[in-house]
mmCIF file of C-alpha atoms in Angstrom:
data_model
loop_
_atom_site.group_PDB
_atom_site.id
_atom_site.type_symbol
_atom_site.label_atom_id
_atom_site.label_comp_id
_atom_site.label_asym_id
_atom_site.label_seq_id
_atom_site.Cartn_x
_atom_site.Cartn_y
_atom_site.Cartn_z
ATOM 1 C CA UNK A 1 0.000 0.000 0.000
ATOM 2 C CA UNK A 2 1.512 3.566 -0.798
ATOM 3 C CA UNK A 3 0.373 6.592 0.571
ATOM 4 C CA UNK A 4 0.709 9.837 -1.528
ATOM 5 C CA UNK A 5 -0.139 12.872 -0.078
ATOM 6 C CA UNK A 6 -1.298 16.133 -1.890
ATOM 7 C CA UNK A 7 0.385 18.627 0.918
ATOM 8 C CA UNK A 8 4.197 18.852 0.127
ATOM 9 C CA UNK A 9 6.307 20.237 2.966
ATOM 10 C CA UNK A 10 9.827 19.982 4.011
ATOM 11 C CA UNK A 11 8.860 17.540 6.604
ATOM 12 C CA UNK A 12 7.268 15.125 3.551
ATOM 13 C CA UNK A 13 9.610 12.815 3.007
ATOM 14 C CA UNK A 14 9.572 12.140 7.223
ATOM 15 C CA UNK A 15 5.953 11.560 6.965
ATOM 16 C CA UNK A 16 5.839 9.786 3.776
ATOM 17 C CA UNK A 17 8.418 6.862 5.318
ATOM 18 C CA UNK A 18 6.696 7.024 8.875
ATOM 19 C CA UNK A 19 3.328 6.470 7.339
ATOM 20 C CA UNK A 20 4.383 4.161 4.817
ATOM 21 C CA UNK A 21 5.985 2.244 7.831
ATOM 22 C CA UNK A 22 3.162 2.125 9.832
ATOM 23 C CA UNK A 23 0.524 0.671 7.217
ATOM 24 C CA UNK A 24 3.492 -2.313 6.391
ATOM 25 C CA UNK A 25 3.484 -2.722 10.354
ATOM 26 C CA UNK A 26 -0.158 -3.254 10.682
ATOM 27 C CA UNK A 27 -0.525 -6.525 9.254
ATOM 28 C CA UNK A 28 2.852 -7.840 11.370
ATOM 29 C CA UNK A 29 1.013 -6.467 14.722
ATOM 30 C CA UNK A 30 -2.409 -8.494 13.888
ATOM 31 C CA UNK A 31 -0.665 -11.584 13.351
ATOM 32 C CA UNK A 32 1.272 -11.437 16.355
ATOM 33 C CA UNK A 33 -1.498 -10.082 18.391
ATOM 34 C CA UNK A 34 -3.389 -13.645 17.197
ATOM 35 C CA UNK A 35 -0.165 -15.412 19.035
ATOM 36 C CA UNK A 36 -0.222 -13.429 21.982
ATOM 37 C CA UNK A 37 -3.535 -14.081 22.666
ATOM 38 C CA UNK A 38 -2.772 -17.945 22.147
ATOM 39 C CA UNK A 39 -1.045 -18.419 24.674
ATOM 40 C CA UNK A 40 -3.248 -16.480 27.067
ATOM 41 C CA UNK A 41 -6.271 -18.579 25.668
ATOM 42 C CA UNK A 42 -4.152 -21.838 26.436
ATOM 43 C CA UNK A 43 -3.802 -20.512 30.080
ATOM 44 C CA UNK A 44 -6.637 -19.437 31.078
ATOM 45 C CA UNK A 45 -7.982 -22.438 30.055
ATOM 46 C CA UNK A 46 -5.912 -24.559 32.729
ATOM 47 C CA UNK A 47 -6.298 -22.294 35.227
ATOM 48 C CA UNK A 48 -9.886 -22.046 35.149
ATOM 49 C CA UNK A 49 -9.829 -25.659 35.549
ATOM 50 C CA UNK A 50 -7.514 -26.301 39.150
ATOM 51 C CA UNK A 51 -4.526 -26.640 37.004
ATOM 52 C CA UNK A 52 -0.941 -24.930 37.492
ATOM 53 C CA UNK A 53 0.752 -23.755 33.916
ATOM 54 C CA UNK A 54 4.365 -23.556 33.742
ATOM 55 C CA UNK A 55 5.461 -21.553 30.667
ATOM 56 C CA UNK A 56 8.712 -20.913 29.623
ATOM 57 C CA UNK A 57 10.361 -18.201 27.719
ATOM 58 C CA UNK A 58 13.015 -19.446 25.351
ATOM 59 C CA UNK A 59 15.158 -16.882 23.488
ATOM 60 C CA UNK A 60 17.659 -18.240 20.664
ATOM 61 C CA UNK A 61 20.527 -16.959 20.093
ATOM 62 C CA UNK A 62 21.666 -15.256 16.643
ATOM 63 C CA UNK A 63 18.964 -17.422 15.185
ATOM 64 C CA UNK A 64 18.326 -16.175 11.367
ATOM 65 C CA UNK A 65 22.279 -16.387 11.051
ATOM 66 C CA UNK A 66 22.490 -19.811 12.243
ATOM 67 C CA UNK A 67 20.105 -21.249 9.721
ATOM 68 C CA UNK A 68 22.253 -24.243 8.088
ATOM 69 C CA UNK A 69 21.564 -24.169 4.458
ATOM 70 C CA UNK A 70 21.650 -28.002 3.840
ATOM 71 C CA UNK A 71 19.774 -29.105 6.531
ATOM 72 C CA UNK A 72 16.965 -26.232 5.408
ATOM 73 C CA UNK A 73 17.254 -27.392 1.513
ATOM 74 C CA UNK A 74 16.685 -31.131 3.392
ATOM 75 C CA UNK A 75 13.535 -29.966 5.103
ATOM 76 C CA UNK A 76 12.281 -28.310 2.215
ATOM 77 C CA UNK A 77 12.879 -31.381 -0.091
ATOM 78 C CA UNK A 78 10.898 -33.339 2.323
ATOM 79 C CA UNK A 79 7.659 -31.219 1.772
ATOM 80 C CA UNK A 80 7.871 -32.533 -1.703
ATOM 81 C CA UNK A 81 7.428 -28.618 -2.825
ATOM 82 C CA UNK A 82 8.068 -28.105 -6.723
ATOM 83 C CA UNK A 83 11.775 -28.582 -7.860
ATOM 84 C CA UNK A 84 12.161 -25.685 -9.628
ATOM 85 C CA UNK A 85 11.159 -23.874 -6.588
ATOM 86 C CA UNK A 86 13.548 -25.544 -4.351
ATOM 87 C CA UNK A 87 16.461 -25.271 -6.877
ATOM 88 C CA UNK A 88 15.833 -21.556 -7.452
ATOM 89 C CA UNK A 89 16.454 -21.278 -3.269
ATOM 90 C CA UNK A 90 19.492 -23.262 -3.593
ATOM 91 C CA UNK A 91 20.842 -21.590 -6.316
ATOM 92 C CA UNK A 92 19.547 -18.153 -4.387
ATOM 93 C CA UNK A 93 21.761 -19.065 -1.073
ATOM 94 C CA UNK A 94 24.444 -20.934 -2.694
ATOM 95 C CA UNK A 95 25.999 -17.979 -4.560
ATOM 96 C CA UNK A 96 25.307 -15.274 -2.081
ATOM 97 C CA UNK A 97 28.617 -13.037 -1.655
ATOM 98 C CA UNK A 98 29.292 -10.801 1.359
ATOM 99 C CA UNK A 99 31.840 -7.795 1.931
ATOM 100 C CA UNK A 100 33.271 -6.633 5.290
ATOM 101 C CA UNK A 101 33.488 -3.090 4.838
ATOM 102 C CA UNK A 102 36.155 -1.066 7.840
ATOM 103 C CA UNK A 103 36.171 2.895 7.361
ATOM 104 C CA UNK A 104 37.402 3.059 3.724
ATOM 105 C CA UNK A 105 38.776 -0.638 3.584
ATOM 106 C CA UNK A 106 36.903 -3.273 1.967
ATOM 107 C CA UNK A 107 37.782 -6.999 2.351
ATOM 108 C CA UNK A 108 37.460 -9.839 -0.445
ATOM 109 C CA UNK A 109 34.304 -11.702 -1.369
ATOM 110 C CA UNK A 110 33.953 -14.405 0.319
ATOM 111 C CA UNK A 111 30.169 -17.066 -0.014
ATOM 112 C CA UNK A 112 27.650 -16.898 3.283
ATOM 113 C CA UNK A 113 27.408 -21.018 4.167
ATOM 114 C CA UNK A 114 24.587 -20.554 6.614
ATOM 115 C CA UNK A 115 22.056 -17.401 7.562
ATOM 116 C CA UNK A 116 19.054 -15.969 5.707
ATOM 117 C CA UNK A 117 18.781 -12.606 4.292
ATOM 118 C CA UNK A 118 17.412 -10.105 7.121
ATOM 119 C CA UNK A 119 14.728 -8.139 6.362
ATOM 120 C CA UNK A 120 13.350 -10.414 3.502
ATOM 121 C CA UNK A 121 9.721 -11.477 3.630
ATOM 122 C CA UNK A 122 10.558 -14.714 3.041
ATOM 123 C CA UNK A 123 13.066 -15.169 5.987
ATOM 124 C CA UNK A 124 10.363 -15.746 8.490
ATOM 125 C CA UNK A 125 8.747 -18.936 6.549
ATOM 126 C CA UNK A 126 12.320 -20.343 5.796
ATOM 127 C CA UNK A 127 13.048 -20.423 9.664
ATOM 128 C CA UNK A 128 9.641 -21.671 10.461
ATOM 129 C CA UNK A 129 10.336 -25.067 7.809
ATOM 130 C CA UNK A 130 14.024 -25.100 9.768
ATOM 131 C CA UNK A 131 12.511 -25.544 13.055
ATOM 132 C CA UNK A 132 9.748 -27.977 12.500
ATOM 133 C CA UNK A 133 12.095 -31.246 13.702
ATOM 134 C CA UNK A 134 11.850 -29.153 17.099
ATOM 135 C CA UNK A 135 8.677 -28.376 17.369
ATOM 136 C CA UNK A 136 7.936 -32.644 15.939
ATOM 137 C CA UNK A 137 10.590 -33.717 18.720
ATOM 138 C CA UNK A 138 8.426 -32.021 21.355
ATOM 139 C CA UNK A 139 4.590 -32.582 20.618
ATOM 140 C CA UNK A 140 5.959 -36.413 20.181
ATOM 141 C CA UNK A 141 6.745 -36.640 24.084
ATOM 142 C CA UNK A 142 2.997 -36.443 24.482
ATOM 143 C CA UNK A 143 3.378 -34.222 27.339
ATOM 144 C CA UNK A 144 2.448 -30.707 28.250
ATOM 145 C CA UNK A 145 -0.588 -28.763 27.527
ATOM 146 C CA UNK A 146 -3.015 -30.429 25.158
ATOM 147 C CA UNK A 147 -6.885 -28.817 24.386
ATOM 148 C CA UNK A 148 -8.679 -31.312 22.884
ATOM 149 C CA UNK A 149 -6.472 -33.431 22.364
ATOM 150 C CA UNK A 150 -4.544 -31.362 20.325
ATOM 151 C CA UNK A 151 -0.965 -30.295 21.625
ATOM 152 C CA UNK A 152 -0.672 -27.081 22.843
ATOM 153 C CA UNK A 153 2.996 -27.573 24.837
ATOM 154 C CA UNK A 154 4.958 -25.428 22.171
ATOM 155 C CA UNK A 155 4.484 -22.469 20.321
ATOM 156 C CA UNK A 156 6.570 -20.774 17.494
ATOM 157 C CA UNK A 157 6.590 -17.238 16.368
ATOM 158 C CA UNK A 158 9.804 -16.749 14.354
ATOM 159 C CA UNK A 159 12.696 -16.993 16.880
ATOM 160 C CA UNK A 160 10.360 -16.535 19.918
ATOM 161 C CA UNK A 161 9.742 -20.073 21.828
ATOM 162 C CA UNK A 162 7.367 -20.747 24.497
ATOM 163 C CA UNK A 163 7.230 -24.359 26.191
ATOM 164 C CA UNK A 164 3.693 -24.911 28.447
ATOM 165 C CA UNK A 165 3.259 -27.534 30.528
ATOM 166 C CA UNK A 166 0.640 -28.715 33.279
ATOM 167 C CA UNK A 167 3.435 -30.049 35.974
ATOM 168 C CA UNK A 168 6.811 -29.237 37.111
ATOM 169 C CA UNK A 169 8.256 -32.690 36.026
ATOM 170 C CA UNK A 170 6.382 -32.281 32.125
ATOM 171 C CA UNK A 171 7.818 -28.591 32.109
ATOM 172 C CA UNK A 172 11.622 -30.137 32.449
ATOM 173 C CA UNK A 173 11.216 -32.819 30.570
ATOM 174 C CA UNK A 174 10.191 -30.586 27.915
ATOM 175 C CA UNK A 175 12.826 -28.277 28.382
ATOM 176 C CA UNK A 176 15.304 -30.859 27.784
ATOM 177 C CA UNK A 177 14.222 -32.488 24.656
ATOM 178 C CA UNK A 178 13.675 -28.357 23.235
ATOM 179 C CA UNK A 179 17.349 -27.653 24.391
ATOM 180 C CA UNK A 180 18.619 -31.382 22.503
ATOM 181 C CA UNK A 181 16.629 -30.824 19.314
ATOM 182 C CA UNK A 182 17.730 -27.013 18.885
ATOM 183 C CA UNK A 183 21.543 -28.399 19.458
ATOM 184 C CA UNK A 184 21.216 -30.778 16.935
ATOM 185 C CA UNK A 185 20.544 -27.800 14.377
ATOM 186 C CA UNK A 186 23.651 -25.965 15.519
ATOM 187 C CA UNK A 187 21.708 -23.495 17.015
ATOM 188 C CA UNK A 188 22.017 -22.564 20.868
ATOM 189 C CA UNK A 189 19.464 -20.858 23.852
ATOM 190 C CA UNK A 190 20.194 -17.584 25.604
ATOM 191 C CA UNK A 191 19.842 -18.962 28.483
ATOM 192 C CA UNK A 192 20.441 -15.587 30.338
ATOM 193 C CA UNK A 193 17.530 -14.191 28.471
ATOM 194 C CA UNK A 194 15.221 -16.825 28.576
ATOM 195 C CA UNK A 195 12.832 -16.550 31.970
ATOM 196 C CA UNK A 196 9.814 -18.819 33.188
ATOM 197 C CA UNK A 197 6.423 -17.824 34.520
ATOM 198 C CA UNK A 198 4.700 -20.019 37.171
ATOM 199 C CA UNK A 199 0.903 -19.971 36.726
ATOM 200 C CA UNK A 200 -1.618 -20.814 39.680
ATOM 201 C CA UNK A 201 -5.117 -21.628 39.459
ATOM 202 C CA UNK A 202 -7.862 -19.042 39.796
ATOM 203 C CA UNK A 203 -9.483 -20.922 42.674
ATOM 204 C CA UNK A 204 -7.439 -20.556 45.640
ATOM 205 C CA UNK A 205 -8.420 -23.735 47.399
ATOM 206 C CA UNK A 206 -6.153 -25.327 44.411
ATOM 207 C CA UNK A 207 -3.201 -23.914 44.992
ATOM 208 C CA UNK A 208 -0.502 -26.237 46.444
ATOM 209 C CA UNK A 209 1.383 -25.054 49.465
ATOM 210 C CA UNK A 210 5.081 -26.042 48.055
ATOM 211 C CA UNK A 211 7.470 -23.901 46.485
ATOM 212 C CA UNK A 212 8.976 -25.387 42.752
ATOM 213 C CA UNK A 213 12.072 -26.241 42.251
ATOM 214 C CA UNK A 214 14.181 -23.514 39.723
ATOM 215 C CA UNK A 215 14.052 -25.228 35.998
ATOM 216 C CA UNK A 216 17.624 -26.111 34.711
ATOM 217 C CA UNK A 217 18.435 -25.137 30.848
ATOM 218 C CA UNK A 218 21.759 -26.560 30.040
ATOM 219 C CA UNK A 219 22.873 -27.001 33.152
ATOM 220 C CA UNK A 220 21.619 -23.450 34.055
ATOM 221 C CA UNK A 221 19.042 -22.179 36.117
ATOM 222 C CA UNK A 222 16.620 -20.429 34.566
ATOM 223 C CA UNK A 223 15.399 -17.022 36.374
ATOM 224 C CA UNK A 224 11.526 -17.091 37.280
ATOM 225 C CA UNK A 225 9.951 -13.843 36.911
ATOM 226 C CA UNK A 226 6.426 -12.132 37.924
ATOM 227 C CA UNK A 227 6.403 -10.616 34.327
ATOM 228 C CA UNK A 228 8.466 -10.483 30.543
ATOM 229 C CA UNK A 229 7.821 -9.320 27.054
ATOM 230 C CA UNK A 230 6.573 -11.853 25.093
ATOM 231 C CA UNK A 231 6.101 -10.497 21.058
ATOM 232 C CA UNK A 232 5.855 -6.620 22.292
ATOM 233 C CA UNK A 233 3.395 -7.329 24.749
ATOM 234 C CA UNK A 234 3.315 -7.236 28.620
ATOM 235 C CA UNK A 235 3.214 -10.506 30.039
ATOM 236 C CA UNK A 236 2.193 -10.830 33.845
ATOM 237 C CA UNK A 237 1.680 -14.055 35.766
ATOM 238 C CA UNK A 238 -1.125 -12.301 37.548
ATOM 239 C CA UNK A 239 -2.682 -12.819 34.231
ATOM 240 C CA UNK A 240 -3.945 -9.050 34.012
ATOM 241 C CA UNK A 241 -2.646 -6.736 31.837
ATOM 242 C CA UNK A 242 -2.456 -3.326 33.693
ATOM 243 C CA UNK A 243 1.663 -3.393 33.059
ATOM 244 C CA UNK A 244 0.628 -3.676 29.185
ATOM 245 C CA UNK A 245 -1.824 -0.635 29.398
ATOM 246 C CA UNK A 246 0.453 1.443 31.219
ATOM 247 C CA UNK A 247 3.178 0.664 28.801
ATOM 248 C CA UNK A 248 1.056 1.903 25.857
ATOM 249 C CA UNK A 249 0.395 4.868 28.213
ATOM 250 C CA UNK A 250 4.056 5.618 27.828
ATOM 251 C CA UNK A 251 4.383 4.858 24.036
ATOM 252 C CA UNK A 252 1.158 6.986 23.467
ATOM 253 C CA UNK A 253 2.899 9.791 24.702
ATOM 254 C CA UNK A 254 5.865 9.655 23.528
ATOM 255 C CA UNK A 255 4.853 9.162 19.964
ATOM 256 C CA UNK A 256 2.388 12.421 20.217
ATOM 257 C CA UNK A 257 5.603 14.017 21.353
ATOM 258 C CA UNK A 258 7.264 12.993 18.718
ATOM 259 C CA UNK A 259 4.648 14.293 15.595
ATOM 260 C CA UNK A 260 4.418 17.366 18.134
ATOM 261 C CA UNK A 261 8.227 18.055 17.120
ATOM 262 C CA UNK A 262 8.632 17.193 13.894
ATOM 263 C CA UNK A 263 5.301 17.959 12.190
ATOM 264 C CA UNK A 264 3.522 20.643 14.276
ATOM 265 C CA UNK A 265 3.456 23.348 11.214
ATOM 266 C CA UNK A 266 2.334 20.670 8.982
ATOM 267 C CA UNK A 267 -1.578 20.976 7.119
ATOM 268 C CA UNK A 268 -4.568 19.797 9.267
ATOM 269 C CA UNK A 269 -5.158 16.803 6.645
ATOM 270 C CA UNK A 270 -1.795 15.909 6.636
ATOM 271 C CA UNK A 271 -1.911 16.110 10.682
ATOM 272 C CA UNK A 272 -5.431 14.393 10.869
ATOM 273 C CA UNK A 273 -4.006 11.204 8.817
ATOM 274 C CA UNK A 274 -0.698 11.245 10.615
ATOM 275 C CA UNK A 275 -2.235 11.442 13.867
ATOM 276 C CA UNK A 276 -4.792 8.850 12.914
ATOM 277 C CA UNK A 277 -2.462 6.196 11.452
ATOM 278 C CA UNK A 278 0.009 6.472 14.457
ATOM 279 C CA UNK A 279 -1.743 7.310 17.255
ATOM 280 C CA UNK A 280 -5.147 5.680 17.317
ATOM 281 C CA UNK A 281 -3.733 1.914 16.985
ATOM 282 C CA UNK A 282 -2.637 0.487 20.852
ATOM 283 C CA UNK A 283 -1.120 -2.598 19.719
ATOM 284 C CA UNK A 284 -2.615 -5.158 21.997
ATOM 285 C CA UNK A 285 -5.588 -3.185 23.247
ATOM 286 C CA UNK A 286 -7.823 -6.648 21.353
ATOM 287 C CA UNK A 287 -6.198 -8.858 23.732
ATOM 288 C CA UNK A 288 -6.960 -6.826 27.031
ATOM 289 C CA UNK A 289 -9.764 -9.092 29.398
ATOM 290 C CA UNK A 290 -8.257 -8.179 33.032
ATOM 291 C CA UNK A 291 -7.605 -4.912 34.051
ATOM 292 C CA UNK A 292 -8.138 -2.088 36.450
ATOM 293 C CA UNK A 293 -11.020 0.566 35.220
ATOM 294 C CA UNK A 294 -8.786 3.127 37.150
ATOM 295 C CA UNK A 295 -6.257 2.336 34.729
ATOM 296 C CA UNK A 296 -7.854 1.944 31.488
ATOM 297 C CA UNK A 297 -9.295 5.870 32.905
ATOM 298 C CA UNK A 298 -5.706 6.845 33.075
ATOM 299 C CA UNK A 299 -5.193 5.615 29.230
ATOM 300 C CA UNK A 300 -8.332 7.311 28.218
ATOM 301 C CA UNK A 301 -7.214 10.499 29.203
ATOM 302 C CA UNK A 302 -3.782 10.045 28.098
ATOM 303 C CA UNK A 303 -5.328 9.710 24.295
ATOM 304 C CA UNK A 304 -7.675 12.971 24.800
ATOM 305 C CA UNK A 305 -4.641 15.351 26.279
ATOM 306 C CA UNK A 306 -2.477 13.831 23.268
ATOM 307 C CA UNK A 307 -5.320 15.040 20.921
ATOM 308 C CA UNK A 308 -5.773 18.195 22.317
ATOM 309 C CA UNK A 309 -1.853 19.018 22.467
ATOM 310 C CA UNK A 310 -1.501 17.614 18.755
ATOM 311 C CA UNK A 311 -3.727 19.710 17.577
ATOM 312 C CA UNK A 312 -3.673 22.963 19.642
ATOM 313 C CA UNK A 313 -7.005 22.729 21.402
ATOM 314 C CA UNK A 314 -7.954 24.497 24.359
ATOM 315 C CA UNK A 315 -7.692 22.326 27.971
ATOM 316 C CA UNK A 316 -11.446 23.979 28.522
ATOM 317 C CA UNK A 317 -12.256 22.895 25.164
ATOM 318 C CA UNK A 318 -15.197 20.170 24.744
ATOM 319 C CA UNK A 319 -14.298 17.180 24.401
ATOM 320 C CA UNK A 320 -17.343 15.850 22.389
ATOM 321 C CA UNK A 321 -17.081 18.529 20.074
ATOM 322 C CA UNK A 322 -13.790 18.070 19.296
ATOM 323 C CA UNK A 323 -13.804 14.433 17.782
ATOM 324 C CA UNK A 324 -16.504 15.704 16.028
ATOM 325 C CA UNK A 325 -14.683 18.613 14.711
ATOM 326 C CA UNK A 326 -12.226 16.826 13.633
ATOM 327 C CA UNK A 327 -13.919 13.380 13.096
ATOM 328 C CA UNK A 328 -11.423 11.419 14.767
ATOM 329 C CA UNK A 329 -12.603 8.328 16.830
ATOM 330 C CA UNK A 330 -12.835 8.670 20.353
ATOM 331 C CA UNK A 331 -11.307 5.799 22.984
ATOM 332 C CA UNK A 332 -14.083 4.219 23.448
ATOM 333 C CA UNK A 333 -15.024 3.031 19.838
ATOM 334 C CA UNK A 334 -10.847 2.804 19.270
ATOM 335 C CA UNK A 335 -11.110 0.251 21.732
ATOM 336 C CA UNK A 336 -14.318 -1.347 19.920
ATOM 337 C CA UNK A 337 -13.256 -1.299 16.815
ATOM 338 C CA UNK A 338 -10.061 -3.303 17.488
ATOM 339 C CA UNK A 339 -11.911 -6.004 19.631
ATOM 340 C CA UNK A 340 -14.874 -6.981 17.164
ATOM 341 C CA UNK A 341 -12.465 -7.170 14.035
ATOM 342 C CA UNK A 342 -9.918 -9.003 16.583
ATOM 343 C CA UNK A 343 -13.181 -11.453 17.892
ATOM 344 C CA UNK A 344 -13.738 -12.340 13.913
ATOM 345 C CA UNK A 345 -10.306 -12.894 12.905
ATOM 346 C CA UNK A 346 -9.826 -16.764 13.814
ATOM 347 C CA UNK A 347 -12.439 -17.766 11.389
ATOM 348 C CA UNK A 348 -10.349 -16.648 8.924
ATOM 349 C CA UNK A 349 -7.041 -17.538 9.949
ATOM 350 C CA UNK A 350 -5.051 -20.448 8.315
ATOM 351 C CA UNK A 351 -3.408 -21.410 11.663
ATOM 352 C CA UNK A 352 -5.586 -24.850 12.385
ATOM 353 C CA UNK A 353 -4.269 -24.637 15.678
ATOM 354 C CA UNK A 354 -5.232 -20.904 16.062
ATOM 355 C CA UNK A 355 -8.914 -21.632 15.027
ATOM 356 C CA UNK A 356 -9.190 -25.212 17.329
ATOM 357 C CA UNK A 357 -8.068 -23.024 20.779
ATOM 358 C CA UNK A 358 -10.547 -20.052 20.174
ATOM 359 C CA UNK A 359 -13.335 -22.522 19.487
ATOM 360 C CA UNK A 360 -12.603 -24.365 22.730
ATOM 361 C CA UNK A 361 -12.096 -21.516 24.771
#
C-alpha cells in the first residue's frame, strides 16, 4: 500500500516513510497479536480448571544467522514442494557473496554457508520449515498442555519459543528435549535471556502449598519472573494486563511528542491522517480481558490530552465537540473497533491450531 499525499512540505519525506511504515506494520502487529492471545487462551484455560501452567520463555541466540543451508534445503525437499522452486532457493543461497566493509577498507568476497537474508519477507517462513524437527521432537513426548487433544505444549513465532506444561516434572522434561533438538541444528538458547512464569489456578483452594524447584536449561538455572515481554506485549503471571496498558500509556505519549516536534506546522489533513495512522492503533488493546477501570481511565485520558496538544485545542475545550470537529474516533469506539475485528479474525485464519483453541475456549 503507498500513501501519496497532496500537501508537500519539508517535513514530507519524514511523513511519507513514517506512514508508509506504519501501514506495512499493521498486518505484522495483527498476526502477532493472534499469538499473543494464544497463549493467554491456552492458560486461562488450565487455570480455570484447578490446574498450574508452567510456561517458559526461550530466546535463541543469533537465530536467522544460524540457519544451516543443507539441513533447510533437506527440510524443504521433504515437503515434496516443486523442484524448480527448491532449486531456485538453492541456487539463491548458494551464490550469495558478502563484503566486510572497515572505514574506507573493503575486504574480499567471500560465499555466506549458513544465515538468511534479514529483512526479507521470506526469511520468516524459511526459519519456520528449519525448526519444524523441534517443534515434531516435542509434541511427540505427548506431554504438556493439550486442548482437545490437540498439543498445545509449544508455540513458534519466528525466533520466539514458548514451552507450556501442566506439571513441574512435564515442564523439564520438555525443556530438555527443546534444548537437545535445537543443538542438533547448531543453534544454541540464551539462556540468560530466557525466563519462566509459574501460573496458579484461579481458585485458591487449588493452589498447592510447596514452592517449585528452579528449571535447569543446560545445566543453568533459569530465572523465574512475575512478568516479561513476550512479542511486544506485557506478560504478567497475575494474568492481568495493567503493566501492558500502562506501557502503551508511555508509548502513546511519547509518539504524540514525537509528531508534536517534527510535524507541528504541517496541514490539518496531513496532521489528521498522521495522527490517525500512528496514534489511534494500541497494539494489543484486542487482547486486554483483566484490568483495572482506574487504569484503562488513566489511558483514556492520556489519548484525549495527546489530541488536544496535537492539535492545539484548548484544555477547557469540549471534548465531544472536538472528535466531532475533527472526526477522529474517540477511545471508546478505538477500543471497539479493534476487539470486534480481533473477535472475527480466527475464522479466517489459516493457523488450524489458532482456530481449534478459540473454538474451545
Amino acid at each position: 500500500m503507498i500513501l501519496v499525499w497532496p500537501v508537500w512540505s519539508r517535513n514530507g519525506t519524514k511523513l511519507y516513510r513514517l506512514l508508509y511504515r506504519t501501514v506495512l506494520d499493521c498486518n505484522i502487529y495483527f498476526a502477532i497479536n493472534i499469538g499473543c492471545a494464544t497463549l493467554k487462551d491456552v492458560v486461562d484455560y488450565y487455570r480455570s480448571h484447578g490446574s498450574y501452567v508452567f510456561v517458559c520463555f526461550l530466546d535463541l541466540s543469533k537465530a536467522f544467522d544460524s540457519v544451516d543451508h543443507t539441513c533447510l534445503f533437506k527440510e524443504l525437499v521433504k515437503l515434496k514442494l516443486p523442484d524448480n522452486v527448491v532449486k531456485l532457493l538453492i541456487n539463491w543461497y548458494s551464490n550469495q557473496l558478502m563484503n566486510v566493509r572497515w572505514k574506507q577498507i573493503q575486504s574480499d568476497s567471500f560465499y555466506m554457508k549458513n544465515g538468511t537474508r534479514q529483512g526479507s519477507v521470506l526469511s520468516p517462513y524459511l526459519f519456520t520449515v528449519y525448526m519444524r524437527c523441534v517443534t515434531k521432537d516435542v509434541i511427540q513426548t505427548g506431554i504438556g498442555c493439550h486442548i482437545g487433544n490437540k498439543p498445545v505444549c509449544i508455540l513458534l513465532y519466528a525466533d520466539d519459543i514458548v514451552i507450556l506444561a501442566p506439571s513441574w516434572c512435564a515442564q523439564q522434561c520438555l525443556l530438555n528435549v527443546c534444548a537437545d533438538s535445537i543443538t542438533k541444528l547448531g543453534m544454541s538458547l540464551n539462556v540468560s535471556k530466557s525466563v519462566t512464569m509459574i501460573y496458579k489456578p484461579y481458585r485458591t483452594a487449588r493452589h498447592v502449598p510447596y514452592s517449585f524447584p528452579d528449571f535447569t536449561l543446560n545445566g543453568v538455572i533459569l530465572n523465574t519472573v512475575d512478568s516479561c515481554k513476550y512479542l511486544g506485549h506485557i506478560i504478567s503471571a497475575t494474568d492481568d494486563d495493567n503493566l501492558d496498558i500502562v506501557r502503551q500509556m508511555g508509548l502513546l505519549y511519547a509518539r504524540t511528542n514525537m509528531l508534536i516536534r517534527k510535524f507541528s506546522k504541517c496541514d490539518i489533513n496531513v496532521k489528521f491522517c498522521l495522527f490517525r495512522a500512528y496514534c489511534t492503533q494500541f497494539y494489543g488493546c484486542s487482547t486486554w480481558k483483566r484490568f483495572k477501570v482506574t487504569v484503562m481511565h488513566r489511558l483514556e485520558a492520556a489519548y484525549v490530552k495527546c489530541v488536544i496538544s496535537f492539535f492545539g485545542f484548548e484544555r477547557r475545550y469540549s471534548v465531544t465537540q472536538m472528535f466531532c470537529d475533527l472526526g477522529l474516533p474517540t477511545f471508546n469506539t478505538v477500543i471497539h473497533n479493534a476487539q470486534v475485528r480481533f473477535d472475527s479474525s480466527p475464522d479466517t485464519h489459516n493457523n488450524m491450531l489458532v482456530k481449534h483453541v478459540f473454538h474451545i475456549w
